[in-house]
Short mmCIF file of C-alpha atoms and ligand atoms in Angstrom, two decimals:
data_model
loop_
_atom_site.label_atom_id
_atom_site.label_comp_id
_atom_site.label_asym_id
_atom_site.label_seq_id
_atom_site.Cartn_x
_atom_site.Cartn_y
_atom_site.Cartn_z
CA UNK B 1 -6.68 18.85 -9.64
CA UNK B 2 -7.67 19.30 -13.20
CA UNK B 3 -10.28 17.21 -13.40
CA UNK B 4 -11.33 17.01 -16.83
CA UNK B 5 -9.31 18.53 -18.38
CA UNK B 6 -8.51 17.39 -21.76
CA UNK B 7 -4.71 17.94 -21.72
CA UNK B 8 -4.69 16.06 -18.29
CA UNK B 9 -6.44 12.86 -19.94
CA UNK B 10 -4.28 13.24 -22.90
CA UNK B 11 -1.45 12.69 -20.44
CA UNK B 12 -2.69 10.09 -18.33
CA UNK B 13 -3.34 8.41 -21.23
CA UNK B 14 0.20 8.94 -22.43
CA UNK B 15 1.25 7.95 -19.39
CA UNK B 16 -0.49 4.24 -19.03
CA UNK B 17 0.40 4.06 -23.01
CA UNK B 18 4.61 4.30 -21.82
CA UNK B 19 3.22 2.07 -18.66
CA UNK B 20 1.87 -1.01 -20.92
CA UNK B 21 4.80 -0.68 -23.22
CA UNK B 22 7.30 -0.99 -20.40
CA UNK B 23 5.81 -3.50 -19.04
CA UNK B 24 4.30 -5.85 -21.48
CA UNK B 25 7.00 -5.27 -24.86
CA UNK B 26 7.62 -5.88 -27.45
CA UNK B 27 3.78 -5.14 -28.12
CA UNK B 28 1.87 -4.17 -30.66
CA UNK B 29 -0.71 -0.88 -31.31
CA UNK B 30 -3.45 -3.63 -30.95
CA UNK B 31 -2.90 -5.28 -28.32
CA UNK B 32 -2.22 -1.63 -26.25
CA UNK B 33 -6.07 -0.69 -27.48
CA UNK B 34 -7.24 -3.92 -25.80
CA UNK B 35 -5.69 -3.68 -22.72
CA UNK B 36 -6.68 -0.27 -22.02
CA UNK B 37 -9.77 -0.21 -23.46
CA UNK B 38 -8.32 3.08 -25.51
CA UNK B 39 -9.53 3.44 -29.20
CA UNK B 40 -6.55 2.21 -31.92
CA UNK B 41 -6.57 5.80 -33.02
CA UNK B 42 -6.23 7.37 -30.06
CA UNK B 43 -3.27 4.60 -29.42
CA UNK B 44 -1.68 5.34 -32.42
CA UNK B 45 -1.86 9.38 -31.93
CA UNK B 46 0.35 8.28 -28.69
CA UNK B 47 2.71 5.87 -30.15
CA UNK B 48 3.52 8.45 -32.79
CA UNK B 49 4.17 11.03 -30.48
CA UNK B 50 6.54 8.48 -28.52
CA UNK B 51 7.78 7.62 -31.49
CA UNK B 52 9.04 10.99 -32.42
CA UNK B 53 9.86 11.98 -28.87
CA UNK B 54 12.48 8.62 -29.29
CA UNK B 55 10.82 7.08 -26.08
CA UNK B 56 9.62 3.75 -27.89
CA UNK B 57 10.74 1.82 -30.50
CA UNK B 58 9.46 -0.11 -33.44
CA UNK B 59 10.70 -3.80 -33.10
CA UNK B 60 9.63 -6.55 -34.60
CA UNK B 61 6.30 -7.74 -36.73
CA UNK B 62 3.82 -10.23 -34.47
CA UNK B 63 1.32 -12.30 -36.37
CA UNK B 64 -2.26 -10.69 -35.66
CA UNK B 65 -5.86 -12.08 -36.26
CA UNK B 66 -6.55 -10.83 -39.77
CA UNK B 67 -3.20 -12.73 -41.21
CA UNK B 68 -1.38 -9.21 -41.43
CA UNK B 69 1.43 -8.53 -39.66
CA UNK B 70 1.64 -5.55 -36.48
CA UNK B 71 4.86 -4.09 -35.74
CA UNK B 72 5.43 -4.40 -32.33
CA UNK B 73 6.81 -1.19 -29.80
CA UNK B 74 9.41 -1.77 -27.47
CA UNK B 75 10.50 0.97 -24.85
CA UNK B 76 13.76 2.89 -25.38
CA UNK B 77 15.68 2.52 -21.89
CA UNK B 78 17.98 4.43 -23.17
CA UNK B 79 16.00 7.43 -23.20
CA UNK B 80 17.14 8.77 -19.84
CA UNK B 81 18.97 7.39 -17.19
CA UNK B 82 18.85 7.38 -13.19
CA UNK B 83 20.74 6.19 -10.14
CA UNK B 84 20.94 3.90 -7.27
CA UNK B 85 22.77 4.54 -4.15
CA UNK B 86 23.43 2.06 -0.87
CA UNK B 87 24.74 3.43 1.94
CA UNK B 88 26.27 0.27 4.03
CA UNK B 89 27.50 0.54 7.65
CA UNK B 90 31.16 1.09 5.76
CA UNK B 91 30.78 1.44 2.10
CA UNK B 92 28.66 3.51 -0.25
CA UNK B 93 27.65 1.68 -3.52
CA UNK B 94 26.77 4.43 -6.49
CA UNK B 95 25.01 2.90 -9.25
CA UNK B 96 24.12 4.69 -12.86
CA UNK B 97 21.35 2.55 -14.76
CA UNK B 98 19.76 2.74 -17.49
CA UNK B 99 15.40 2.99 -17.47
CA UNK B 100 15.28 -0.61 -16.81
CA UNK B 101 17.39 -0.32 -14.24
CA UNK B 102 20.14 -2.12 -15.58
CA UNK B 103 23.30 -1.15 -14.13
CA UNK B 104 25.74 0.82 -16.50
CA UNK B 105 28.65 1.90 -14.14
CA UNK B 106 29.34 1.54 -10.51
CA UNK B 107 31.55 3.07 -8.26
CA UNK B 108 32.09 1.58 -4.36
CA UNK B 109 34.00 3.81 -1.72
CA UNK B 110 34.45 3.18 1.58
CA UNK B 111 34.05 5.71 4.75
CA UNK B 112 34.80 5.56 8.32
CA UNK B 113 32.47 5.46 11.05
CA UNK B 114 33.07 8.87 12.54
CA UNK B 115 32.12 10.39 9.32
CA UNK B 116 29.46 12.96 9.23
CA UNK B 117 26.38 12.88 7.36
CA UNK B 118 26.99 15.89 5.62
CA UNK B 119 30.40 14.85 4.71
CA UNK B 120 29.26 11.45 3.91
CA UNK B 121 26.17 12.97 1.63
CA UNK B 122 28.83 15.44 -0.28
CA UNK B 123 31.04 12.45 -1.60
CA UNK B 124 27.91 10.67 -2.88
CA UNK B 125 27.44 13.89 -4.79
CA UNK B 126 30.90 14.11 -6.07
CA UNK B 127 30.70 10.24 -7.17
CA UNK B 128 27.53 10.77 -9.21
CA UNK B 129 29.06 13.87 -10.83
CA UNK B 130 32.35 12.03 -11.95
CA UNK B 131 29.87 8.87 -13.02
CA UNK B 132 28.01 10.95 -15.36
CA UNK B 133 31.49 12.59 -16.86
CA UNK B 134 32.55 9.04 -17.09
CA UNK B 135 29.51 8.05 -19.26
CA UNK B 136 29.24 10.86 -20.76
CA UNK B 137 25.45 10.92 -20.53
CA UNK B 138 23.68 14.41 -20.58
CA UNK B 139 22.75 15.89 -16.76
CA UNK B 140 19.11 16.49 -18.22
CA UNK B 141 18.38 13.07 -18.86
CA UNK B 142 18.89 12.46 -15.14
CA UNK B 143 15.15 11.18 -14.14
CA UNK B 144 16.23 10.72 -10.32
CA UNK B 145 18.66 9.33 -7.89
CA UNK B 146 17.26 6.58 -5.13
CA UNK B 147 18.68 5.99 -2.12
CA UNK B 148 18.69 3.13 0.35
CA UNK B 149 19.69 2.31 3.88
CA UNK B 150 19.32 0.92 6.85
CA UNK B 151 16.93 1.93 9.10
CA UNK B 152 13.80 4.02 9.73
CA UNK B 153 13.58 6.12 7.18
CA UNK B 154 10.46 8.48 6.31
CA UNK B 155 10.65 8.12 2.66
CA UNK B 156 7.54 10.87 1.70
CA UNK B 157 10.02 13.80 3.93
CA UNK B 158 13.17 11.94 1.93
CA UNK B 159 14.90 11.78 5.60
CA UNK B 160 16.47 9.17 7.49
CA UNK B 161 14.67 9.47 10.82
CA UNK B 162 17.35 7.14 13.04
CA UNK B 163 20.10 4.63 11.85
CA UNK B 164 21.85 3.10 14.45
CA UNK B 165 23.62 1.38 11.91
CA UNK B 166 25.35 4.78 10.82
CA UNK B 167 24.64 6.57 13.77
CA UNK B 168 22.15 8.60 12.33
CA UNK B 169 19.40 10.61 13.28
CA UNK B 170 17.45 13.05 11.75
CA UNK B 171 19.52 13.51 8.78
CA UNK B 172 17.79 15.20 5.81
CA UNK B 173 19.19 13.20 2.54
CA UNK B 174 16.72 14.90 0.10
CA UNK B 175 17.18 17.88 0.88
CA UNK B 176 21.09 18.29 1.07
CA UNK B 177 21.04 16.26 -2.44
CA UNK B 178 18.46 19.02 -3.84
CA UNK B 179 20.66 21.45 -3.80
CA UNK B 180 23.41 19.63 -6.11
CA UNK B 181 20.58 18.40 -8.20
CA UNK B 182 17.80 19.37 -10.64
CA UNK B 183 16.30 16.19 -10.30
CA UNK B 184 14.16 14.26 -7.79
CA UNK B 185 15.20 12.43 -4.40
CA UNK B 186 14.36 9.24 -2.88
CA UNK B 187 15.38 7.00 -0.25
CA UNK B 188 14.11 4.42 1.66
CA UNK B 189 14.92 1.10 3.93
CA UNK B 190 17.03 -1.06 1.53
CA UNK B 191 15.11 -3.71 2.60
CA UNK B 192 12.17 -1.58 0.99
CA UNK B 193 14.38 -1.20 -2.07
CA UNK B 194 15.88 -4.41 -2.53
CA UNK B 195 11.98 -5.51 -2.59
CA UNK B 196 10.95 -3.25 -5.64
CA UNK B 197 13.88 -5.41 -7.74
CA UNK B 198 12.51 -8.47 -6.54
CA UNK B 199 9.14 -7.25 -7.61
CA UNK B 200 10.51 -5.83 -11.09
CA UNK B 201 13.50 -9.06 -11.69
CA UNK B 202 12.20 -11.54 -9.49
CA UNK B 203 10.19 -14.06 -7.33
CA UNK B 204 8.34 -11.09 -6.80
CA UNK B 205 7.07 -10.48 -10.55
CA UNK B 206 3.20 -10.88 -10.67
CA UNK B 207 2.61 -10.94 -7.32
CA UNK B 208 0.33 -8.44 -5.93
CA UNK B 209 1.10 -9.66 -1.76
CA UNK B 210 4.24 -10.72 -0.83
CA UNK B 211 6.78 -10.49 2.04
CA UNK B 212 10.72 -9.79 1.61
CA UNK B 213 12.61 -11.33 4.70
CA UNK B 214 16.13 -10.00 5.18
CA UNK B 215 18.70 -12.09 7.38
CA UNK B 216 22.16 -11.09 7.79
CA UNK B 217 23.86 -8.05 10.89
CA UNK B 218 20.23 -7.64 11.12
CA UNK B 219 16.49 -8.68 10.13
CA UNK B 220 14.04 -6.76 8.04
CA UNK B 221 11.32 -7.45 6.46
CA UNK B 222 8.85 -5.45 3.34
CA UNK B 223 5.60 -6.14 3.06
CA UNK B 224 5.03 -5.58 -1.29
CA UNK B 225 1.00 -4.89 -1.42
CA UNK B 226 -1.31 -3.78 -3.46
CA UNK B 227 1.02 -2.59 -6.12
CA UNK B 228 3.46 -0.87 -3.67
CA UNK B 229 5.90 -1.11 -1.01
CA UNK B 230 3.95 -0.83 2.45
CA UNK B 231 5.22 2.08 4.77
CA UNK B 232 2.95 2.54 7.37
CA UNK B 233 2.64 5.88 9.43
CA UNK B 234 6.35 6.40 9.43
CA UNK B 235 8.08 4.64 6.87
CA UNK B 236 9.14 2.28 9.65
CA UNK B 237 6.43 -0.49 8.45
CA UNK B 238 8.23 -4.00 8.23
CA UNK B 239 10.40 -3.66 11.81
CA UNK B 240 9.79 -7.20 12.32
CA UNK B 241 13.67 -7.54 13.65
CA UNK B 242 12.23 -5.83 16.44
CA UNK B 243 9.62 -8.23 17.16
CA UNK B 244 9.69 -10.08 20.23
CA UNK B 245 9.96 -13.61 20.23
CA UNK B 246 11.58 -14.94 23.77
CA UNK B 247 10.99 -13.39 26.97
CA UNK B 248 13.52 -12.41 28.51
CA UNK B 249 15.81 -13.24 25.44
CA UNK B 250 18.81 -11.07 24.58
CA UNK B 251 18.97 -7.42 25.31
CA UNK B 252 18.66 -5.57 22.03
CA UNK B 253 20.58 -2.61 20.81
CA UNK B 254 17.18 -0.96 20.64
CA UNK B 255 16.25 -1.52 24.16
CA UNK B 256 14.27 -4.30 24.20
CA UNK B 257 14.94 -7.74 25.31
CA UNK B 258 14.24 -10.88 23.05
CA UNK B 259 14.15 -9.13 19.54
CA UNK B 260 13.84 -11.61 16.33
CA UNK B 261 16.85 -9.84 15.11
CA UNK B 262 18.90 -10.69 18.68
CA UNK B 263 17.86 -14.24 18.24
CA UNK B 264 17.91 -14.61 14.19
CA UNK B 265 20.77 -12.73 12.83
CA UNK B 266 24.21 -12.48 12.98
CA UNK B 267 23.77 -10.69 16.24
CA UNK B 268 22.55 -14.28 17.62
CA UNK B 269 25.21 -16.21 16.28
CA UNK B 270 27.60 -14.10 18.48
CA UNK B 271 25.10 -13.74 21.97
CA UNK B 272 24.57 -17.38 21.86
CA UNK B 273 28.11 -18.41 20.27
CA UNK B 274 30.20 -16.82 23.08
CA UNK B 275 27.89 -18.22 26.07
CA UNK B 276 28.41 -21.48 24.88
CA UNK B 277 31.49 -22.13 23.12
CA UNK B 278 32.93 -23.69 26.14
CA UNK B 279 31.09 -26.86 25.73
CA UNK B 280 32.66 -27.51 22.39
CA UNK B 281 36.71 -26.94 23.27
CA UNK B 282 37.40 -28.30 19.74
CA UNK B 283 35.84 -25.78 17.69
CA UNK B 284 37.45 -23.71 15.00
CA UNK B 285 35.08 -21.06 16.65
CA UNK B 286 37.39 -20.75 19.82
CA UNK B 287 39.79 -18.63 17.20
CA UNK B 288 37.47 -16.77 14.69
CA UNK B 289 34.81 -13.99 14.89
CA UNK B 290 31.18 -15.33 15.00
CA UNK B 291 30.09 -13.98 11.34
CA UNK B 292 28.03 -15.66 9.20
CA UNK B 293 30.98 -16.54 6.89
CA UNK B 294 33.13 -18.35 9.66
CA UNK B 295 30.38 -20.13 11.42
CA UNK B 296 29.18 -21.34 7.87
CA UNK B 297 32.36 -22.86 7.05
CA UNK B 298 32.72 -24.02 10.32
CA UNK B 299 29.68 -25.86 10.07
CA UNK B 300 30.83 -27.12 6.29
CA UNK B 301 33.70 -28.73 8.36
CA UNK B 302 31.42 -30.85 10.26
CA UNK B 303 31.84 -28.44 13.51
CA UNK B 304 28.85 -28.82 16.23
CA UNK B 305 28.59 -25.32 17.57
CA UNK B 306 28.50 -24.10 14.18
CA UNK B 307 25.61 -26.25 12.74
CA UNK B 308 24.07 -26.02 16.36
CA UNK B 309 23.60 -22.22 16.26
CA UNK B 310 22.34 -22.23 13.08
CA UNK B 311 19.82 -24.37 14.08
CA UNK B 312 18.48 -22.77 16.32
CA UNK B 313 18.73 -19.42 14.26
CA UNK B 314 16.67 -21.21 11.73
CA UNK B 315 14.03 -22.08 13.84
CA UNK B 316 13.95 -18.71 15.80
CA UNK B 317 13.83 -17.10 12.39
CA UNK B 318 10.91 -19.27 11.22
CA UNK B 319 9.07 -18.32 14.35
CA UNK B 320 9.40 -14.22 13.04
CA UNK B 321 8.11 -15.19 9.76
CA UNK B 322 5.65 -17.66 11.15
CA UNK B 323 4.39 -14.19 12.67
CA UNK B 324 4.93 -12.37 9.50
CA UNK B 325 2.69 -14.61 7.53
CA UNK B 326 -0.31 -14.21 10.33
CA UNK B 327 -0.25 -11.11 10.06
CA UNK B 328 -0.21 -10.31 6.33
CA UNK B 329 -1.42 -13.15 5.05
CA UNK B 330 1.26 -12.91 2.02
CA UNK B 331 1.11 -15.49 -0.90
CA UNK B 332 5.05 -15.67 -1.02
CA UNK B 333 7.71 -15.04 1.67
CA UNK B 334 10.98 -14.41 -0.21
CA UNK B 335 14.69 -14.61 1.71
CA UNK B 336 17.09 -12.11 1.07
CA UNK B 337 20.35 -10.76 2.49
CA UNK B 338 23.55 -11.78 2.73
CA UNK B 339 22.63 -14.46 5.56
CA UNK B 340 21.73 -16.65 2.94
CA UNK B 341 25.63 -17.99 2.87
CA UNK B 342 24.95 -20.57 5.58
CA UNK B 343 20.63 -21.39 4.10
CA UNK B 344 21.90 -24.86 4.03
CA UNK B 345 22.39 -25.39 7.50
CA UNK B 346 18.90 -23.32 8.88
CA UNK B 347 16.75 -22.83 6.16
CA UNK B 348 15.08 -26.37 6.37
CA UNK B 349 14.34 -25.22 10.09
CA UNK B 350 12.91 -22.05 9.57
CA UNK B 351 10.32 -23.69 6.99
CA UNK B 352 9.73 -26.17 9.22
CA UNK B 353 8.87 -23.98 11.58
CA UNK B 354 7.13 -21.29 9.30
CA UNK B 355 4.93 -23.58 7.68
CA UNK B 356 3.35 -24.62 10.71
CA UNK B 357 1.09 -21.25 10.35
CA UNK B 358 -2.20 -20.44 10.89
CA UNK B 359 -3.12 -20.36 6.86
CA UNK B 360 -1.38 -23.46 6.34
CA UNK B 361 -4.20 -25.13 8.49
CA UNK B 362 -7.25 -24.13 6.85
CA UNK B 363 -5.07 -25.21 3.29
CA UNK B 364 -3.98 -22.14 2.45
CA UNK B 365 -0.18 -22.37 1.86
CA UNK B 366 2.81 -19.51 1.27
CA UNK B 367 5.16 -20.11 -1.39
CA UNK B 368 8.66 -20.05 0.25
CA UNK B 369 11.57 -19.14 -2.36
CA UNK B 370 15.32 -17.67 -1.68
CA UNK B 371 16.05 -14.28 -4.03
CA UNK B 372 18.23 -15.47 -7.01
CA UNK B 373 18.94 -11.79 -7.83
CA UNK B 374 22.83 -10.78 -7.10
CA UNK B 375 24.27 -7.94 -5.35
CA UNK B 376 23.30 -5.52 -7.84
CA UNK B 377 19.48 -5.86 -7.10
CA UNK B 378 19.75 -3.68 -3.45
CA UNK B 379 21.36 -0.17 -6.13
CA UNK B 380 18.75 -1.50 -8.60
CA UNK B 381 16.28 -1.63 -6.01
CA UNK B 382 17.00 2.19 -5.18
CA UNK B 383 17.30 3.29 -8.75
CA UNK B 384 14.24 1.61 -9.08
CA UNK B 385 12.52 4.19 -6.84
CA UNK B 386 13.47 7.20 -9.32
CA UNK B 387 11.84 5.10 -12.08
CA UNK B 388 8.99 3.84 -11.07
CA UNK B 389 8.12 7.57 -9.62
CA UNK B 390 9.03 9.08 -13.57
CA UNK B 391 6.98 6.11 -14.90
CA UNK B 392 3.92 7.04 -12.40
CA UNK B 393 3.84 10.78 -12.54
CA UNK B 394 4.46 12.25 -16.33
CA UNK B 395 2.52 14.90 -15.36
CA UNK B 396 4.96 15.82 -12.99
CA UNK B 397 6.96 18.84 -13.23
CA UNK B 398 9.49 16.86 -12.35
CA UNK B 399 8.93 14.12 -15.37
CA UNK B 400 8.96 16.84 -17.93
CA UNK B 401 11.27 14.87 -20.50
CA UNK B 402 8.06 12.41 -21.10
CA UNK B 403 6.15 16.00 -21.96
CA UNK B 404 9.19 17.54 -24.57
ZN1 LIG M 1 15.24 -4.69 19.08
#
């Protein structure tokens, strides 16, 4: 460390200058001095080197206290650009966006199961080559790529430690994509991800302690505190899927019996629908799959196994976050995933169930609230990873285009 250093406060003072702009614009030379505490001089040395370096903007006039008026700086998102990439259970998602992570082109491709990492890993590559022809956007304004997917993933080695998903284990993401890239890796749960939109676009915005819930093949869950994404020890922090809630429940594909995600998620719908179909010979179930989509419009139809399984996946669910809140004492829990098809028929249960916590007794209540943000927020999410990072750490060698 170069503890006082003069360059190095220079920098960090850069850097929380870009920080304040990014997140509070359009704003003006004033009110930057105030919320740092920095002197206006020392602000405006800053802003003129952002200026020049085409990282900010001037926008604007804003009425100040002395009658004249302050032009106000907005940040130039323009001024690099980085990528998001979700790896599904059969489709990759490849996302170029701009620094506020607003998606400028997309590609989706689709692999088969036996596909190998490696193989898998090299057509990501290719796609984020052919985006950046087809944008024509210069390879050293590439700030970083993000990754995202699902499972446990040790995001500070940049590996995916085991994804039974995609059959995965011990697969080294950041460092196969290293060598096709002069720019820095990430990737993490999506879950993880999808919760850093949320945060940035979201229910999420302003909140320093709040919990993502994911329902849909699975269950996940992020814990956002203290200004980041929890990991714990191994990245694996927010496992709640795997949290046992019925004894002797459903054997899970992990190897436990009675899992939250074996009694909450898709996975239920098709334990539980199959055992007891037979007492409802006039479902539409008796000829479909048991996926959130069919059992959702079964239960539209009126159907009684439908809305009866979801039911009870609402209240099973609401017992996992019910847990969830105890234990991290969050002041919002918000829904995600693509579960959310069929909230109409469980959600009311899970609150119900949910809100019965221990906080909610001594009058301290969680704000519940389902994610408004679309598909685009889980690449956004990831993106979001390579941004935040360039945004944190200008004095990286890695974020040398906020030093040129
Ligand atoms: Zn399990």
């Amino acid at each position: 460390m170069r503890i006082g250093n003069k360059a190095l406060i220079k920098e960090l003072n850069r850097s929380h200058v870009v920080s304040i702009i990014r997140t509070h614009q359009p704003i003006s030379r004033t009110q930057i001095s105030k919320t740092l505490n920095l002197g206006l001089s020392t602000v405006t040395y800053i802003t003129e080197e952002l200026l020049e370096a085409g990282l900010v903007f001037e926008k604007g006039t804003a009425q100040s206290t002395g009658g004249r008026k302050a032009t106000l700086l907005t940040f130039n998102e323009e001024y690099g650009y980085a990528f998001g990439v979700k790896i599904e259970e059969s489709q990759v998602i490849v996302a170029c966006t701009d620094l506020n992570a607003k998606v400028l082109r997309k590609h989706t491709f689709s692999f088969k199961k036996t596909t190998e990492p490696e193989t898998l890993l090299h057509s990501i590559i290719q796609h984020i080559r052919q985006i950046i022809l087809e944008t024509n956007l210069s390879p050293n304004k590439l700030i970083g790529i993000g990754m995202a997917s699902s499972g446990l993933i040790n995001n500070k080695q940049g590996k995916v430690i085991r994804s039974t998903l995609l059959g995965w284990e011990q697969v080294e993401v950041r460092k196969k994509m290293r060598e096709s890239f002069n720019a820095p890796i990430f990737i993490d749960n999506n879950v993880n991800a999808y919760t850093k939109a949320e945060r940035q676009f979201g229910y999420g915005r302003g909140l320093s302690d709040f919990l993502c819930v994911s329902v849909g093949a699975g269950v996940g869950a992020s814990l956002f505190s203290d200004g980041k994404v929890y990991g714990g020890h191994h990245g694996g922090a927010g496992e709640v899927g795997h949290m046992v809630i019925k004894q002797d429940g459903y054997r899970c594909h992990c190897g436990q019996k009675g899992c939250l995600e074996m009694h909450a998620s898709e996975r239920f719908l098709e334990q539980e629908g199959r055992q007891i179909k037979h007492l409802y010979p006039e479902s539409p179930l008796h000829h479909t799959d048991f996926m959130f989509e069919q059992v959702t419009s079964a239960a539209r139809s009126g159907d009684a196994l439908a809305k009866g399984l979801l039911k009870k996946l609402g209240e099973n669910l609401g017992i996992g976050v019910l847990n969830c809140i105890n234990l991290f004492n969050p002041s919002a829990v918000i829904f995600i995933g693509e579960g959310l098809v069929a909230k109409d028929f469980f959600m009311t249960y899970t609150l119900e169930t949910a809100s019965d916590n221990f906080f909610s007794k001594a009058g301290c209540d969680v704000s519940f609230q389902v994610s408004m943000l679309g598909d685009d927020a889980w690449v956004q999410g990831a993106a979001l990873q390579a941004i935040d990072h360039w945004f944190e750490h200008p004095i990286n060698e890695e974020s040398r285009l906020l030093l040129s």
